[in-house]
Amino acid sequence: MNLRLATEKDLPSLHVLFTDITRKLDSESICIWDEVYPDCAFPDDIKRKSLFVLEEEEKLISAFALCSPLEDEGSIVWENPSAKGSYLFRFGVSPDCLNKGIGTYMLKESERIARDRGGEYLRLLVVDYNTPAIKFYEKNGYRKAKGFYVKDQDGLILKEYGYELKL
């Protein structure tokens, strides 16, 4: 397996990977992504050198983006709001690779990279009904922050909880 920064050449493979992930989520009634998002964010993530991919035998099997704080975090109250936080977005694992430790590996790598970049916390948002993700983050030591963030995604109102880990 090879973890590396994504390049523009990865865009077609990222589309395939996240289409598969979206189909899997949709089949579980976790409708958070579609044919536009997260694909539309990948080119900017690549330009900012914030998108990381994991490949195995030349096939992308997982990806995540480490980004700057949101401009508006709603009513989320972080443990230490003034501490430097890195934000985990667009985290996905191929449905073919679930329950094989890839998610935990990628989460730990995102923590390492965030720490190496000077982050004091790794923070993320997760939709309130994405129970598998919530359990995954809690199992890996993430603490739920007080409050929540409400986002209008093309007419679909999403309520997201904030989770964070002190690095």
Coordinates of N, CA and C in Angstrom, one line a residue:
M1 N 0.8 -1.2 0.0 CA 0.0 0.0 0.0 C 0.9 1.2 0.0
N2 N 0.4 2.3 -0.7 CA 1.2 3.5 -0.8 C 0.3 4.7 -0.5
L3 N 0.6 5.4 0.6 CA -0.1 6.7 0.9 C 0.7 7.8 0.3
R4 N 0.0 8.7 -0.4 CA 0.6 9.8 -1.1 C -0.3 10.9 -1.3
L5 N 0.2 12.1 -1.7 CA -0.6 13.2 -2.1 C -1.3 12.9 -3.4
A6 N -2.5 13.3 -3.6 CA -3.2 13.1 -4.8 C -2.7 14.1 -5.9
T7 N -2.8 13.7 -7.2 CA -2.5 14.5 -8.3 C -3.7 14.6 -9.2
E8 N -3.6 15.5 -10.2 CA -4.8 15.6 -11.1 C -5.0 14.3 -11.9
K9 N -4.0 13.6 -12.1 CA -4.1 12.3 -12.8 C -5.0 11.3 -12.0
D10 N -5.2 11.6 -10.7 CA -6.0 10.7 -9.8 C -7.5 11.0 -9.9
L11 N -7.9 12.1 -10.6 CA -9.3 12.5 -10.6 C -10.2 11.5 -11.1
P12 N -9.9 10.8 -12.2 CA -10.9 9.8 -12.7 C -11.0 8.6 -11.7
S13 N -9.9 8.2 -11.1 CA -9.9 7.1 -10.1 C -10.7 7.5 -8.8
L14 N -10.5 8.8 -8.4 CA -11.2 9.3 -7.3 C -12.7 9.3 -7.5
H15 N -13.1 9.7 -8.8 CA -14.5 9.6 -9.1 C -15.1 8.2 -9.0
V16 N -14.4 7.2 -9.5 CA -14.8 5.9 -9.4 C -14.9 5.4 -7.9
L17 N -13.9 5.7 -7.1 CA -13.8 5.4 -5.7 C -15.0 6.0 -5.0
F18 N -15.2 7.3 -5.1 CA -16.3 7.9 -4.3 C -17.7 7.6 -4.9
T19 N -17.8 7.3 -6.2 CA -19.1 6.8 -6.7 C -19.4 5.5 -6.0
D20 N -18.5 4.6 -5.9 CA -18.7 3.3 -5.2 C -19.1 3.5 -3.7
I21 N -18.4 4.4 -3.0 CA -18.6 4.7 -1.6 C -20.0 5.3 -1.5
T22 N -20.4 6.3 -2.4 CA -21.7 6.9 -2.3 C -22.8 5.9 -2.5
R23 N -22.6 5.0 -3.5 CA -23.6 3.9 -3.7 C -23.8 3.0 -2.4
K24 N -22.7 2.7 -1.8 CA -22.8 1.9 -0.5 C -23.5 2.7 0.6
L25 N -23.1 4.0 0.7 CA -23.8 4.8 1.7 C -25.3 4.9 1.4
D26 N -25.6 5.2 0.2 CA -27.1 5.3 -0.2 C -27.8 4.0 0.1
S27 N -27.2 2.9 -0.1 CA -27.9 1.6 0.1 C -28.2 1.4 1.6
E28 N -27.4 2.1 2.5 CA -27.7 2.1 3.9 C -28.4 3.3 4.4
S29 N -29.1 4.0 3.5 CA -29.8 5.2 3.8 C -29.0 6.3 4.4
I30 N -27.7 6.4 4.1 CA -26.9 7.5 4.6 C -26.5 8.3 3.3
C31 N -27.5 9.2 3.0 CA -27.4 9.9 1.7 C -26.7 11.3 2.0
I32 N -25.4 11.3 2.0 CA -24.7 12.5 2.3 C -23.9 13.0 1.1
W33 N -23.6 12.2 0.1 CA -22.8 12.5 -1.0 C -23.6 12.2 -2.3
D34 N -23.3 12.9 -3.4 CA -24.0 12.6 -4.6 C -23.0 12.7 -5.8
E35 N -23.6 12.9 -7.0 CA -22.7 12.9 -8.2 C -21.9 14.2 -8.3
V36 N -22.2 15.2 -7.5 CA -21.5 16.4 -7.5 C -20.4 16.5 -6.4
Y37 N -20.9 16.3 -5.2 CA -20.0 16.3 -4.0 C -19.7 14.9 -3.5
P38 N -18.5 14.5 -3.3 CA -17.3 15.4 -3.0 C -16.4 15.6 -4.3
D39 N -16.8 15.1 -5.4 CA -15.9 15.2 -6.6 C -15.5 16.7 -6.9
C40 N -16.5 17.6 -6.7 CA -16.2 19.0 -7.0 C -15.1 19.6 -6.2
A41 N -14.9 19.1 -5.0 CA -13.9 19.6 -4.1 C -12.5 19.1 -4.4
F42 N -12.3 18.0 -5.1 CA -11.0 17.4 -5.3 C -10.0 18.2 -6.0
P43 N -10.4 18.9 -7.1 CA -9.4 19.7 -7.8 C -8.7 20.8 -6.9
D44 N -9.5 21.5 -6.0 CA -9.0 22.4 -5.1 C -8.1 21.8 -4.0
D45 N -8.6 20.6 -3.5 CA -7.8 19.9 -2.5 C -6.4 19.5 -3.1
I46 N -6.4 19.1 -4.4 CA -5.1 18.8 -5.0 C -4.2 20.0 -5.1
K47 N -4.8 21.1 -5.5 CA -4.0 22.4 -5.7 C -3.4 22.8 -4.3
R48 N -4.2 22.6 -3.2 CA -3.7 23.0 -1.9 C -2.9 21.9 -1.2
K49 N -2.6 20.8 -1.9 CA -1.8 19.7 -1.4 C -2.4 19.2 -0.1
S50 N -3.8 19.0 -0.1 CA -4.4 18.6 1.1 C -5.2 17.3 0.9
L51 N -5.1 16.7 -0.3 CA -5.8 15.5 -0.5 C -4.8 14.3 -0.6
F52 N -5.1 13.3 0.2 CA -4.2 12.1 0.3 C -4.9 10.9 -0.2
V53 N -4.3 10.0 -0.9 CA -4.9 8.8 -1.4 C -4.0 7.6 -1.0
L54 N -4.7 6.5 -0.8 CA -4.0 5.2 -0.5 C -4.3 4.3 -1.7
E55 N -3.2 3.8 -2.3 CA -3.4 2.9 -3.4 C -2.8 1.6 -3.1
E56 N -3.4 0.6 -3.7 CA -2.9 -0.8 -3.5 C -3.0 -1.4 -4.9
E57 N -1.9 -1.9 -5.4 CA -1.8 -2.5 -6.7 C -2.3 -1.5 -7.8
E58 N -1.9 -0.2 -7.7 CA -2.3 0.8 -8.6 C -3.7 1.2 -8.6
K59 N -4.5 0.8 -7.6 CA -5.9 1.1 -7.5 C -6.1 1.9 -6.2
L60 N -6.8 3.0 -6.4 CA -7.1 3.9 -5.2 C -8.2 3.1 -4.3
I61 N -7.9 3.0 -3.0 CA -8.8 2.3 -2.1 C -9.3 3.2 -1.0
S62 N -8.7 4.4 -0.8 CA -9.1 5.2 0.3 C -8.5 6.6 0.0
A63 N -9.2 7.6 0.6 CA -8.7 9.0 0.5 C -9.2 9.9 1.6
F64 N -8.6 11.0 1.9 CA -9.0 12.0 2.8 C -8.4 13.3 2.5
A65 N -9.0 14.4 2.9 CA -8.5 15.7 2.8 C -8.3 16.3 4.2
L66 N -7.2 17.0 4.4 CA -6.9 17.7 5.6 C -7.0 19.2 5.2
C67 N -7.9 19.9 5.8 CA -8.2 21.3 5.4 C -8.1 22.3 6.6
S68 N -8.3 23.5 6.2 CA -8.3 24.6 7.2 C -9.7 24.6 7.9
P69 N -9.8 25.4 9.0 CA -11.1 25.4 9.7 C -12.2 26.0 8.8
L70 N -13.4 25.6 9.1 CA -14.6 26.2 8.4 C -14.7 27.7 8.8
E71 N -15.3 28.4 7.9 CA -15.5 29.8 8.2 C -16.7 30.0 9.2
D72 N -17.7 29.1 9.1 CA -18.8 29.1 10.0 C -19.0 27.7 10.6
E73 N -18.8 27.5 11.8 CA -18.9 26.2 12.4 C -20.2 26.0 13.2
G74 N -21.2 26.9 12.9 CA -22.5 26.8 13.6 C -22.3 27.0 15.1
S75 N -22.9 26.1 15.8 CA -22.8 26.2 17.3 C -21.9 25.2 17.9
I76 N -21.0 24.7 17.1 CA -20.0 23.7 17.7 C -19.1 24.4 18.6
V77 N -18.9 23.8 19.8 CA -18.0 24.3 20.8 C -16.9 23.3 21.0
W78 N -15.7 23.7 20.5 CA -14.6 22.8 20.6 C -14.0 22.9 22.0
E79 N -13.2 21.9 22.4 CA -12.6 21.8 23.7 C -11.7 23.1 23.9
N80 N -10.9 23.4 22.9 CA -10.0 24.5 23.0 C -10.1 25.2 21.6
P81 N -11.1 26.1 21.5 CA -11.3 26.8 20.2 C -10.1 27.6 19.6
S82 N -9.2 28.0 20.4 CA -8.1 28.8 19.9 C -6.9 28.0 19.5
A83 N -7.0 26.7 19.8 CA -5.9 25.8 19.4 C -5.9 25.6 17.9
K84 N -4.8 25.3 17.3 CA -4.7 25.1 15.9 C -5.3 23.7 15.6
G85 N -6.4 23.7 14.8 CA -7.0 22.5 14.4 C -6.9 22.2 12.9
S86 N -6.6 21.0 12.6 CA -6.7 20.5 11.2 C -8.1 19.8 11.1
Y87 N -8.7 19.9 9.9 CA -10.0 19.4 9.7 C -10.0 18.3 8.7
L88 N -10.6 17.1 9.0 CA -10.6 16.0 8.2 C -11.9 16.0 7.4
F89 N -11.8 16.0 6.1 CA -13.0 16.0 5.2 C -12.8 15.0 4.1
R90 N -13.9 14.6 3.5 CA -13.9 13.7 2.4 C -13.1 12.4 2.6
F91 N -13.4 11.8 3.8 CA -12.7 10.6 4.2 C -13.6 9.4 3.7
G92 N -13.0 8.6 2.9 CA -13.7 7.4 2.4 C -12.8 6.2 2.2
V93 N -13.4 5.1 2.3 CA -12.7 3.8 2.1 C -13.6 3.0 1.1
S94 N -12.9 2.4 0.2 CA -13.6 1.5 -0.8 C -14.5 0.5 -0.1
P95 N -15.7 0.3 -0.6 CA -16.6 -0.7 0.0 C -15.9 -2.1 0.0
D96 N -15.0 -2.4 -1.0 CA -14.3 -3.7 -1.0 C -13.3 -3.8 0.1
C97 N -13.0 -2.7 0.7 CA -11.9 -2.8 1.7 C -12.4 -2.5 3.2
L98 N -13.7 -2.6 3.4 CA -14.2 -2.3 4.7 C -13.9 -3.5 5.6
N99 N -13.7 -3.2 6.9 CA -13.5 -4.2 7.9 C -12.1 -4.9 7.7
K100 N -11.2 -4.2 7.1 CA -9.8 -4.7 6.9 C -8.8 -3.9 7.6
G101 N -9.2 -2.9 8.4 CA -8.2 -2.0 9.0 C -7.8 -0.8 8.2
I102 N -8.3 -0.6 7.0 CA -7.9 0.5 6.2 C -8.4 1.8 6.7
G103 N -9.6 1.8 7.2 CA -10.1 3.1 7.8 C -9.3 3.5 9.0
T104 N -9.0 2.6 9.9 CA -8.2 3.0 11.1 C -6.8 3.4 10.7
Y105 N -6.2 2.7 9.7 CA -4.9 3.1 9.2 C -4.9 4.5 8.7
M106 N -5.9 4.8 7.8 CA -6.0 6.1 7.2 C -6.3 7.2 8.3
L107 N -7.1 6.9 9.3 CA -7.4 7.9 10.3 C -6.1 8.2 11.1
K108 N -5.3 7.2 11.4 CA -4.1 7.4 12.2 C -3.1 8.1 11.3
E109 N -3.0 7.9 10.0 CA -2.1 8.6 9.1 C -2.6 10.1 9.0
S110 N -3.9 10.3 9.0 CA -4.4 11.7 8.9 C -4.0 12.5 10.2
E111 N -4.0 11.8 11.3 CA -3.6 12.4 12.6 C -2.1 12.7 12.6
R112 N -1.3 11.8 12.1 CA 0.1 12.0 12.0 C 0.5 13.2 11.1
I113 N -0.2 13.2 9.9 CA 0.1 14.3 9.0 C -0.4 15.7 9.6
A114 N -1.5 15.7 10.3 CA -2.0 16.9 10.9 C -1.0 17.4 12.0
R115 N -0.6 16.4 12.8 CA 0.4 16.8 13.8 C 1.7 17.3 13.2
D116 N 2.2 16.6 12.1 CA 3.4 17.1 11.5 C 3.3 18.5 10.9
R117 N 2.0 18.8 10.5 CA 1.8 20.2 10.0 C 1.5 21.2 11.1
G118 N 1.7 20.8 12.3 CA 1.5 21.8 13.4 C 0.1 21.8 14.1
G119 N -0.7 20.8 13.7 CA -2.1 20.8 14.3 C -2.0 20.3 15.7
E120 N -2.9 20.9 16.5 CA -3.0 20.5 17.9 C -4.2 19.6 18.1
Y121 N -5.2 19.7 17.2 CA -6.4 18.9 17.2 C -6.7 18.4 15.8
L122 N -7.3 17.3 15.7 CA -7.8 16.9 14.4 C -9.3 16.9 14.6
R123 N -10.0 17.7 13.8 CA -11.5 17.9 14.0 C -12.2 17.4 12.7
L124 N -13.4 17.0 12.9 CA -14.2 16.6 11.7 C -15.7 16.8 12.0
L125 N -16.5 16.8 11.0 CA -18.0 16.9 11.1 C -18.5 15.6 10.6
V126 N -19.6 15.1 11.2 CA -20.2 13.8 10.8 C -21.7 14.0 10.9
V127 N -22.4 13.7 9.9 CA -23.9 13.8 9.8 C -24.5 13.0 11.0
D128 N -25.5 13.5 11.6 CA -26.1 12.9 12.8 C -26.6 11.5 12.6
Y129 N -27.0 11.1 11.4 CA -27.5 9.8 11.2 C -26.5 8.8 10.6
N130 N -25.3 9.2 10.5 CA -24.2 8.3 10.0 C -23.6 7.6 11.2
T131 N -24.5 6.7 11.7 CA -24.1 5.9 12.9 C -22.8 5.1 12.8
P132 N -22.6 4.4 11.6 CA -21.3 3.7 11.5 C -20.1 4.6 11.7
A133 N -20.1 5.8 11.1 CA -19.0 6.7 11.2 C -18.8 7.2 12.6
I134 N -19.9 7.5 13.2 CA -19.9 8.0 14.6 C -19.3 7.0 15.5
K135 N -19.7 5.7 15.4 CA -19.1 4.6 16.2 C -17.6 4.5 15.9
F136 N -17.3 4.6 14.6 CA -15.9 4.4 14.2 C -15.0 5.5 14.9
Y137 N -15.4 6.8 14.8 CA -14.6 7.9 15.4 C -14.6 7.7 16.9
E138 N -15.7 7.4 17.5 CA -15.6 7.2 19.0 C -14.7 6.1 19.4
K139 N -14.8 5.0 18.7 CA -13.9 3.8 18.9 C -12.4 4.2 18.8
N140 N -12.1 5.2 18.0 CA -10.8 5.7 17.8 C -10.4 6.9 18.7
G141 N -11.2 7.1 19.7 CA -10.8 8.1 20.7 C -11.3 9.5 20.4
Y142 N -12.1 9.8 19.4 CA -12.6 11.1 19.2 C -13.8 11.4 20.1
R143 N -13.8 12.7 20.5 CA -14.7 13.2 21.5 C -15.7 14.1 20.8
K144 N -17.0 13.9 21.1 CA -18.0 14.7 20.5 C -18.0 16.1 21.2
A145 N -18.0 17.1 20.4 CA -18.0 18.5 20.9 C -19.5 18.8 21.1
K146 N -19.7 19.9 21.9 CA -21.0 20.3 22.2 C -21.5 21.1 21.0
G147 N -22.8 21.1 20.8 CA -23.5 21.8 19.7 C -23.4 21.0 18.4
F148 N -23.8 21.7 17.3 CA -23.9 21.0 16.0 C -23.8 22.1 14.9
Y149 N -23.7 21.6 13.7 CA -23.6 22.5 12.6 C -24.7 22.1 11.6
V150 N -25.4 23.1 11.1 CA -26.5 22.8 10.2 C -26.1 23.3 8.8
K151 N -26.2 22.4 7.8 CA -25.8 22.8 6.4 C -26.9 22.5 5.5
D152 N -27.2 23.4 4.6 CA -28.1 23.2 3.5 C -27.4 22.8 2.3
Q153 N -27.5 21.5 1.9 CA -26.8 20.9 0.8 C -27.8 20.7 -0.3
D154 N -28.0 21.7 -1.2 CA -28.9 21.7 -2.3 C -30.3 21.4 -1.8
G155 N -30.8 22.0 -0.8 CA -32.2 21.8 -0.3 C -32.3 20.7 0.7
L156 N -31.2 19.9 0.9 CA -31.2 18.9 1.9 C -30.5 19.4 3.1
I157 N -31.3 19.5 4.3 CA -30.7 20.1 5.5 C -30.0 18.9 6.2
L158 N -28.7 19.2 6.5 CA -27.9 18.2 7.2 C -27.5 18.7 8.6
K159 N -27.7 18.0 9.6 CA -27.2 18.3 10.9 C -26.0 17.5 11.2
E160 N -24.9 18.2 11.5 CA -23.6 17.5 11.7 C -23.0 17.8 13.1
Y161 N -22.5 16.7 13.7 CA -21.8 16.9 14.9 C -20.4 17.1 14.7
G162 N -19.7 17.8 15.6 CA -18.3 17.9 15.6 C -17.6 16.9 16.5
Y163 N -16.5 16.3 16.0 CA -15.7 15.4 16.8 C -14.3 15.8 16.7
E164 N -13.5 15.6 17.8 CA -12.1 16.1 17.8 C -11.3 15.1 18.6
L165 N -10.0 15.2 18.2 CA -9.0 14.4 19.0 C -7.8 15.3 19.2
K166 N -7.4 15.4 20.5 CA -6.2 16.1 20.8 C -5.0 15.3 20.3
L167 N -4.1 16.0 19.5 CA -3.0 15.3 18.9 C -1.8 15.3 19.8

